């Protein structure tokens, strides 16, 4: 087993006190010790990383994404969520496995370069006969080297059944449930060091039937995997739920058995005090996606109120079609600025924002025993941020430099002790090729969509 010593870093473990001049010891894929440099163990055979001038934080955990959307960035730039979806559904209907693989490769590489070590993905469009889209994004994650939690999404409520999507992008419920069960059986690894876990994720209350929500929850609980969906993202959704189901979105999901410690929901922007109480009391997590909420004009989620109420909140970049090129590091800053712009300068601290992006994310994914903090026994998912550059060095507090400023250079990114990024460059896949794969996916999808029309 290899031993790695990261020396001379400013350690922000998220759990426990910060160590201004410290070391981190990694044996195999786990952190085994950390402390001040004057207690550095003598380990003549260890590999050493001099992290002078670097902040060491837990790797960031992204808890909401749609990687395929890398291929449709920059479209429907001024639309509400519902108009944006109606514009993009027919384009997405043309995607195939090649598009998904290229988009996922670029999207995951981009996340790695912004300090992300674990990402979920919510893939909910499976046009028939277009190849194994889930396998395509799993292959990309394996190549980039990130821990991956793809959620097998679905939609079964097309326009003819009162839903928002056109009928040709939804699937029949039997096929959805069978394919979701197959995805868990084929890919899910429940082990503590797992690089890949599957979640079950019908898309949203306005594109999924109550029957599918209920059956999906039953399937996930039978298989011991987590549940994910979009919830309370816009006022249009709230009106839709009140008109069609007679209750607000959170109450609707509770009725369907969808609140609980094995569930995390994306957005949760429009919540009443009662909704916040139900999310907190049931242990339902929230993936806060401030850039996407801003881009679509959806509103500002009540993150400070959720935290005060005892709910868990993590962050998500959301799909790139509603938050172009958004980075995980940038999302910490966006979350902080949104809360403060809305509720004042004490609404969210820099350290709370870092906790949302790390431990909050790990809790959303059910990985808090193994991820989200720098502690002995946890997986060695670590980001080293260079905060001694000619401009960043004028900020004395490294956590402030990371969260309040734009992203500092990423000196090193470790996933389970393995180097994924060094010196700001990908080390697992060719740096420029990952970006080019995303451009090719974009061009291919637009061409396929034009041919379908
Ligand atoms: Zn989303």
Coordinates of C-alpha atoms and ligand atoms in Angstrom, one line a residue:
X1 CA 0.0 0.0 0.0
X2 CA 1.4 3.4 -0.9
X3 CA 1.7 6.1 1.7
X4 CA 1.4 9.8 0.6
X5 CA 2.2 12.7 2.8
X6 CA 0.8 16.1 2.0
X7 CA 3.0 18.6 3.8
X8 CA 2.9 22.3 4.7
X9 CA -0.8 22.9 3.8
X10 CA -3.4 25.0 5.4
X11 CA -5.9 22.3 6.3
X12 CA -9.7 23.1 6.3
X13 CA -11.1 19.7 7.3
X14 CA -14.7 21.0 7.6
X15 CA -15.0 18.7 10.7
X16 CA -12.8 19.9 13.5
X17 CA -10.5 22.9 13.8
X18 CA -8.5 24.2 10.9
X19 CA -4.7 23.6 11.0
X20 CA -2.8 26.6 9.5
X21 CA 0.5 24.6 8.9
X22 CA -0.3 21.0 8.7
X23 CA 0.1 17.6 7.1
X24 CA -2.2 14.9 5.8
X25 CA -1.3 11.3 5.7
X26 CA -2.9 9.0 3.1
X27 CA -2.5 5.2 3.1
X28 CA -4.0 3.5 0.0
X29 CA -7.4 5.2 -0.6
X30 CA -7.9 6.5 2.9
X31 CA -6.8 9.4 5.1
X32 CA -5.1 7.9 8.1
X33 CA -3.8 10.9 10.0
X34 CA -3.6 14.7 9.9
X35 CA -2.1 17.3 12.3
X36 CA 0.4 20.2 12.6
X37 CA 3.7 19.9 10.8
X38 CA 5.6 19.8 14.1
X39 CA 4.0 16.4 14.7
X40 CA 4.8 15.1 11.2
X41 CA 5.5 11.4 11.4
X42 CA 8.9 10.1 10.2
X43 CA 8.1 8.0 7.1
X44 CA 11.2 7.6 4.9
X45 CA 9.4 5.6 2.2
X46 CA 6.4 7.8 1.8
X47 CA 5.7 9.8 -1.3
X48 CA 5.7 13.5 -0.5
X49 CA 3.7 16.4 -1.8
X50 CA 4.9 19.8 -0.7
X51 CA 1.7 21.9 -0.4
X52 CA 3.3 25.1 0.7
X53 CA 1.0 28.0 -0.2
X54 CA -2.0 25.6 -0.6
X55 CA -5.3 25.2 1.1
X56 CA -6.3 21.5 1.5
X57 CA -10.1 21.0 1.6
X58 CA -12.3 17.9 1.2
X59 CA -13.0 17.3 -2.5
X60 CA -16.3 19.0 -3.5
X61 CA -19.4 16.9 -4.0
X62 CA -21.8 17.8 -6.8
X63 CA -25.3 16.6 -6.0
X64 CA -27.3 17.7 -9.0
X65 CA -26.4 17.6 -12.7
X66 CA -27.5 16.6 -16.2
X67 CA -24.3 15.9 -18.0
X68 CA -26.0 15.4 -21.4
X69 CA -26.9 19.1 -21.3
X70 CA -23.3 20.0 -22.1
X71 CA -24.4 19.4 -25.7
X72 CA -27.2 22.1 -25.5
X73 CA -25.5 25.0 -23.8
X74 CA -26.4 28.5 -24.8
X75 CA -29.9 27.8 -26.1
X76 CA -33.2 29.3 -24.9
X77 CA -31.2 32.0 -23.1
X78 CA -34.0 34.1 -21.8
X79 CA -36.7 31.5 -21.0
X80 CA -38.5 30.4 -17.8
X81 CA -38.0 26.7 -16.8
X82 CA -41.2 25.5 -18.6
X83 CA -40.5 27.5 -21.8
X84 CA -36.8 26.3 -21.7
X85 CA -37.9 22.7 -21.3
X86 CA -40.5 22.9 -24.1
X87 CA -37.8 24.4 -26.4
X88 CA -35.2 21.8 -25.5
X89 CA -37.2 18.5 -25.2
X90 CA -37.2 18.0 -29.0
X91 CA -33.5 18.6 -29.3
X92 CA -32.7 16.2 -26.4
X93 CA -35.0 13.6 -28.1
X94 CA -32.3 13.2 -30.8
X95 CA -29.4 12.3 -28.4
X96 CA -27.6 9.0 -28.6
X97 CA -24.8 7.2 -26.6
X98 CA -22.1 9.0 -28.5
X99 CA -23.5 12.4 -27.6
X100 CA -23.9 11.4 -24.0
X101 CA -20.4 10.0 -23.8
X102 CA -18.8 13.2 -25.2
X103 CA -20.9 15.5 -23.1
X104 CA -20.2 13.5 -19.9
X105 CA -16.5 13.4 -20.6
X106 CA -16.3 17.2 -21.0
X107 CA -18.7 17.9 -18.1
X108 CA -16.9 15.6 -15.6
X109 CA -13.5 16.8 -16.7
X110 CA -14.7 20.4 -16.1
X111 CA -16.0 19.4 -12.7
X112 CA -12.7 17.8 -11.7
X113 CA -10.9 21.0 -12.7
X114 CA -13.1 22.9 -10.2
X115 CA -12.2 20.7 -7.3
X116 CA -15.1 18.2 -7.6
X117 CA -14.2 14.6 -6.6
X118 CA -17.8 13.1 -6.5
X119 CA -20.6 13.9 -8.8
X120 CA -24.1 12.7 -9.2
X121 CA -25.9 12.9 -12.5
X122 CA -29.7 12.9 -13.2
X123 CA -30.3 11.4 -16.6
X124 CA -34.0 11.3 -17.4
X125 CA -34.3 11.1 -21.2
X126 CA -33.9 7.7 -22.8
X127 CA -35.0 7.9 -26.5
X128 CA -35.7 4.4 -27.7
X129 CA -33.0 2.7 -29.8
X130 CA -30.3 5.3 -29.2
X131 CA -27.8 3.0 -27.4
X132 CA -27.0 2.5 -23.7
X133 CA -26.9 6.1 -22.5
X134 CA -26.3 5.3 -18.8
X135 CA -23.4 3.0 -19.7
X136 CA -21.9 5.8 -21.9
X137 CA -21.8 8.3 -19.0
X138 CA -20.5 5.7 -16.6
X139 CA -17.6 4.9 -19.0
X140 CA -16.8 8.7 -19.1
X141 CA -16.7 8.9 -15.3
X142 CA -14.4 5.9 -15.1
X143 CA -12.0 7.5 -17.6
X144 CA -12.0 10.9 -15.8
X145 CA -11.6 9.1 -12.4
X146 CA -14.4 10.8 -10.4
X147 CA -16.6 9.0 -7.9
X148 CA -20.0 8.8 -9.7
X149 CA -23.6 8.6 -8.6
X150 CA -25.7 8.5 -11.7
X151 CA -29.4 8.6 -11.1
X152 CA -31.5 6.6 -13.5
X153 CA -34.2 9.2 -14.3
X154 CA -37.5 8.9 -16.2
X155 CA -40.6 10.6 -17.5
X156 CA -43.9 8.8 -18.2
X157 CA -46.4 11.7 -18.2
X158 CA -46.5 13.3 -21.6
X159 CA -48.6 16.1 -22.9
X160 CA -51.6 13.8 -23.6
X161 CA -51.7 12.8 -19.9
X162 CA -51.5 16.4 -18.6
X163 CA -47.6 16.5 -18.3
X164 CA -45.2 19.0 -19.8
X165 CA -43.0 16.9 -22.2
X166 CA -44.1 15.9 -25.6
X167 CA -45.3 12.3 -25.8
X168 CA -42.4 11.1 -27.9
X169 CA -39.8 11.7 -25.1
X170 CA -41.6 9.8 -22.3
X171 CA -41.3 6.1 -21.7
X172 CA -43.9 3.5 -20.6
X173 CA -43.8 2.8 -16.9
X174 CA -43.1 -0.9 -17.2
X175 CA -40.0 -0.2 -19.3
X176 CA -38.8 2.5 -16.9
X177 CA -39.1 0.2 -13.9
X178 CA -37.4 -2.7 -15.6
X179 CA -34.5 -0.5 -17.0
X180 CA -34.0 1.1 -13.6
X181 CA -33.8 -2.3 -11.8
X182 CA -31.4 -3.5 -14.5
X183 CA -29.2 -0.4 -14.0
X184 CA -29.0 -1.0 -10.2
X185 CA -28.2 -4.7 -10.7
X186 CA -25.6 -4.0 -13.4
X187 CA -23.7 -1.0 -11.9
X188 CA -24.5 -0.3 -8.2
X189 CA -21.6 -0.8 -5.8
X190 CA -22.7 -0.4 -2.2
X191 CA -19.2 -0.9 -0.7
X192 CA -17.8 1.9 1.5
X193 CA -15.0 2.8 -1.0
X194 CA -17.5 2.7 -3.9
X195 CA -16.7 4.6 -7.1
X196 CA -20.2 4.1 -8.4
X197 CA -23.7 4.1 -6.9
X198 CA -27.0 4.2 -8.8
X199 CA -30.0 6.2 -7.6
X200 CA -33.6 6.1 -8.7
X201 CA -34.8 9.4 -10.1
X202 CA -38.2 10.1 -11.8
X203 CA -37.8 13.6 -13.2
X204 CA -40.4 15.9 -11.6
X205 CA -44.0 16.2 -10.5
X206 CA -45.0 17.7 -13.8
X207 CA -43.5 15.0 -16.0
X208 CA -44.0 11.9 -14.0
X209 CA -47.2 10.1 -12.9
X210 CA -48.0 9.5 -9.2
X211 CA -48.0 5.8 -10.0
X212 CA -44.4 6.0 -11.3
X213 CA -43.3 8.0 -8.3
X214 CA -44.8 5.4 -5.9
X215 CA -43.4 2.4 -7.8
X216 CA -40.0 4.0 -8.1
X217 CA -39.8 4.6 -4.4
X218 CA -40.8 1.0 -3.8
X219 CA -38.1 -0.2 -6.2
X220 CA -35.4 2.0 -4.6
X221 CA -36.2 0.8 -1.1
X222 CA -36.3 -2.9 -2.2
X223 CA -32.8 -2.4 -3.8
X224 CA -31.4 -0.3 -1.0
X225 CA -30.5 2.7 -3.2
X226 CA -31.4 6.4 -2.9
X227 CA -34.1 8.5 -4.4
X228 CA -33.7 11.8 -6.2
X229 CA -36.0 14.2 -8.1
X230 CA -36.6 17.9 -8.9
X231 CA -39.0 19.7 -6.5
X232 CA -40.4 23.1 -5.9
X233 CA -38.2 24.7 -8.5
X234 CA -40.6 27.4 -9.9
X235 CA -43.9 29.0 -9.1
X236 CA -45.2 27.4 -12.4
X237 CA -44.6 24.0 -10.7
X238 CA -46.4 25.1 -7.5
X239 CA -49.4 26.2 -9.6
X240 CA -49.3 23.0 -11.5
X241 CA -49.3 20.9 -8.3
X242 CA -52.1 23.0 -6.7
X243 CA -54.2 22.7 -9.9
X244 CA -53.7 19.0 -10.6
X245 CA -53.2 17.5 -7.1
X246 CA -54.7 20.1 -4.8
X247 CA -51.5 20.5 -2.7
X248 CA -48.1 22.1 -2.8
X249 CA -45.2 20.2 -4.2
X250 CA -43.7 19.0 -0.9
X251 CA -47.0 17.8 0.4
X252 CA -47.6 16.0 -2.9
X253 CA -44.3 14.2 -2.6
X254 CA -45.0 13.3 1.0
X255 CA -48.3 11.8 0.0
X256 CA -46.4 9.6 -2.5
X257 CA -43.9 8.3 0.2
X258 CA -41.2 10.5 -1.2
X259 CA -39.9 12.3 1.9
X260 CA -37.2 10.5 4.0
X261 CA -33.6 10.2 4.9
X262 CA -32.9 8.2 1.6
X263 CA -34.2 11.1 -0.6
X264 CA -32.6 14.3 -1.8
X265 CA -34.4 16.8 -4.0
X266 CA -33.0 19.4 -6.4
X267 CA -33.8 23.1 -6.0
X268 CA -36.5 23.4 -3.3
X269 CA -36.7 27.1 -4.1
X270 CA -40.4 27.8 -3.3
X271 CA -40.9 26.4 0.2
X272 CA -43.3 27.5 3.0
X273 CA -42.2 27.4 6.6
X274 CA -44.3 24.2 6.9
X275 CA -42.4 22.6 3.8
X276 CA -39.1 23.4 5.5
X277 CA -40.3 21.7 8.7
X278 CA -41.3 18.6 6.8
X279 CA -38.0 18.4 4.8
X280 CA -36.0 18.7 8.1
X281 CA -38.2 16.4 10.1
X282 CA -38.0 13.6 7.5
X283 CA -34.3 14.0 6.8
X284 CA -34.9 14.8 3.2
X285 CA -31.8 16.5 1.6
X286 CA -31.8 19.5 -0.7
X287 CA -29.4 20.1 -3.7
X288 CA -29.2 23.8 -4.0
X289 CA -28.3 25.0 -7.5
X290 CA -28.1 28.8 -7.3
X291 CA -26.6 29.5 -10.8
X292 CA -29.3 27.6 -12.5
X293 CA -32.0 29.2 -10.4
X294 CA -30.6 32.6 -11.3
X295 CA -30.2 31.8 -15.0
X296 CA -33.9 30.6 -15.3
X297 CA -35.2 33.4 -13.0
X298 CA -36.6 30.7 -10.7
X299 CA -35.9 32.5 -7.4
X300 CA -33.6 32.2 -4.4
X301 CA -33.9 29.1 -2.3
X302 CA -34.3 29.6 1.4
X303 CA -31.0 28.0 2.3
X304 CA -30.3 29.9 5.5
X305 CA -33.8 29.0 6.7
X306 CA -33.4 25.3 5.7
X307 CA -30.1 25.2 7.7
X308 CA -31.6 26.9 10.7
X309 CA -34.5 24.5 10.5
X310 CA -32.2 21.5 10.6
X311 CA -32.4 20.3 7.0
X312 CA -29.4 19.1 5.1
X313 CA -28.3 21.2 2.1
X314 CA -25.7 20.3 -0.5
X315 CA -24.8 22.1 -3.8
X316 CA -25.3 21.2 -7.4
X317 CA -24.1 22.8 -10.6
X318 CA -27.3 21.6 -12.4
X319 CA -27.2 20.8 -16.1
X320 CA -25.0 23.1 -18.3
X321 CA -28.0 24.1 -20.5
X322 CA -29.3 26.1 -17.5
X323 CA -26.0 27.1 -16.0
X324 CA -23.4 27.3 -18.7
X325 CA -19.9 26.2 -17.6
X326 CA -20.8 26.5 -14.0
X327 CA -18.1 25.1 -11.6
X328 CA -18.5 23.5 -8.2
X329 CA -16.1 26.0 -6.6
X330 CA -18.0 28.9 -8.2
X331 CA -21.3 27.5 -6.8
X332 CA -20.0 27.9 -3.3
X333 CA -19.6 31.6 -3.9
X334 CA -22.9 31.9 -5.8
X335 CA -24.7 30.2 -2.9
X336 CA -23.2 32.7 -0.4
X337 CA -23.9 35.7 -2.5
X338 CA -27.5 34.7 -3.2
X339 CA -28.2 34.2 0.5
X340 CA -26.6 37.5 1.5
X341 CA -28.2 39.5 -1.3
X342 CA -31.5 38.2 -0.1
X343 CA -31.1 38.1 3.7
X344 CA -28.1 40.1 4.8
X345 CA -24.4 39.6 5.4
X346 CA -24.8 37.0 8.2
X347 CA -27.0 34.7 6.1
X348 CA -24.2 32.3 5.2
X349 CA -20.5 32.3 6.1
X350 CA -17.7 31.2 3.8
X351 CA -17.1 28.2 6.0
X352 CA -20.8 27.2 5.8
X353 CA -20.6 27.5 2.0
X354 CA -17.6 25.1 2.0
X355 CA -19.6 22.7 4.3
X356 CA -22.5 22.8 1.8
X357 CA -20.2 21.9 -1.0
X358 CA -18.5 19.0 0.9
X359 CA -20.2 17.4 3.9
X360 CA -23.7 18.6 2.9
X361 CA -23.2 17.0 -0.5
X362 CA -21.9 13.8 1.1
X363 CA -25.0 13.6 3.2
X364 CA -27.2 14.1 0.2
X365 CA -25.6 11.0 -1.4
X366 CA -25.6 8.9 1.8
X367 CA -21.8 9.0 1.9
X368 CA -21.1 11.0 5.0
X369 CA -19.4 8.1 6.7
X370 CA -16.7 8.1 4.0
X371 CA -16.7 11.5 2.3
X372 CA -17.1 15.2 2.9
X373 CA -14.5 15.9 5.5
X374 CA -10.7 15.4 6.1
X375 CA -10.7 12.9 8.9
X376 CA -8.8 9.8 9.7
X377 CA -10.7 6.8 8.2
X378 CA -12.4 8.8 5.4
X379 CA -11.6 8.3 1.7
X380 CA -8.7 10.4 0.5
X381 CA -10.8 12.8 -1.7
X382 CA -8.8 16.0 -1.4
X383 CA -8.5 19.3 -3.2
X384 CA -5.3 21.4 -2.9
X385 CA -6.0 25.0 -3.9
X386 CA -3.1 27.4 -4.6
X387 CA -3.7 30.5 -2.5
X388 CA -0.2 32.0 -2.6
X389 CA -0.4 33.4 -6.2
X390 CA 0.5 37.0 -6.8
X391 CA -3.1 38.1 -6.5
X392 CA -4.7 35.5 -4.1
X393 CA -1.8 36.0 -1.6
X394 CA -3.3 39.4 -0.6
X395 CA -6.1 37.5 1.2
X396 CA -4.8 36.1 4.5
X397 CA -7.7 33.7 5.1
X398 CA -7.4 30.8 2.6
X399 CA -11.1 29.8 3.0
X400 CA -12.1 33.3 2.3
X401 CA -9.9 33.3 -0.8
X402 CA -11.5 30.1 -2.0
X403 CA -15.2 31.0 -1.3
X404 CA -15.5 34.8 -1.6
X405 CA -13.1 35.1 -4.6
X406 CA -13.1 33.4 -8.0
X407 CA -11.7 29.9 -8.0
X408 CA -8.0 29.8 -7.2
X409 CA -5.7 27.5 -9.2
X410 CA -6.2 23.8 -8.4
X411 CA -2.7 22.4 -7.5
X412 CA -3.9 18.8 -7.0
X413 CA -7.0 16.8 -6.9
X414 CA -7.0 13.4 -5.3
X415 CA -9.8 10.8 -5.6
X416 CA -9.2 7.9 -3.2
X417 CA -5.5 9.0 -3.1
X418 CA -5.2 8.9 -6.9
X419 CA -4.2 12.1 -8.7
X420 CA -6.8 13.3 -11.1
X421 CA -5.6 16.8 -11.5
X422 CA -2.1 18.2 -11.0
X423 CA -0.9 21.7 -11.7
X424 CA -4.4 22.6 -13.1
X425 CA -4.2 19.9 -15.7
X426 CA -6.1 16.6 -16.0
X427 CA -3.9 13.6 -15.5
X428 CA -6.4 10.8 -16.2
X429 CA -7.6 11.8 -19.7
X430 CA -5.9 14.1 -22.3
X431 CA -6.8 17.6 -21.1
X432 CA -7.8 19.2 -24.4
X433 CA -9.4 16.0 -25.8
X434 CA -12.0 16.1 -23.0
X435 CA -13.1 19.6 -24.0
X436 CA -13.1 18.7 -27.7
X437 CA -15.4 15.7 -27.0
X438 CA -17.9 18.1 -25.5
X439 CA -17.8 20.3 -28.6
X440 CA -18.2 17.3 -30.9
X441 CA -21.2 16.1 -28.8
X442 CA -22.8 19.6 -29.1
X443 CA -22.4 19.6 -32.9
X444 CA -23.5 16.0 -33.3
X445 CA -26.7 16.6 -31.2
X446 CA -27.7 19.7 -33.1
X447 CA -27.2 17.8 -36.4
X448 CA -29.2 14.8 -35.3
X449 CA -32.0 17.1 -34.0
X450 CA -32.1 19.0 -37.4
X451 CA -32.3 15.7 -39.2
X452 CA -35.3 14.6 -37.0
X453 CA -37.3 17.7 -37.9
Ligands
LIG1 ZN1 -32.0 19.7 -12.8

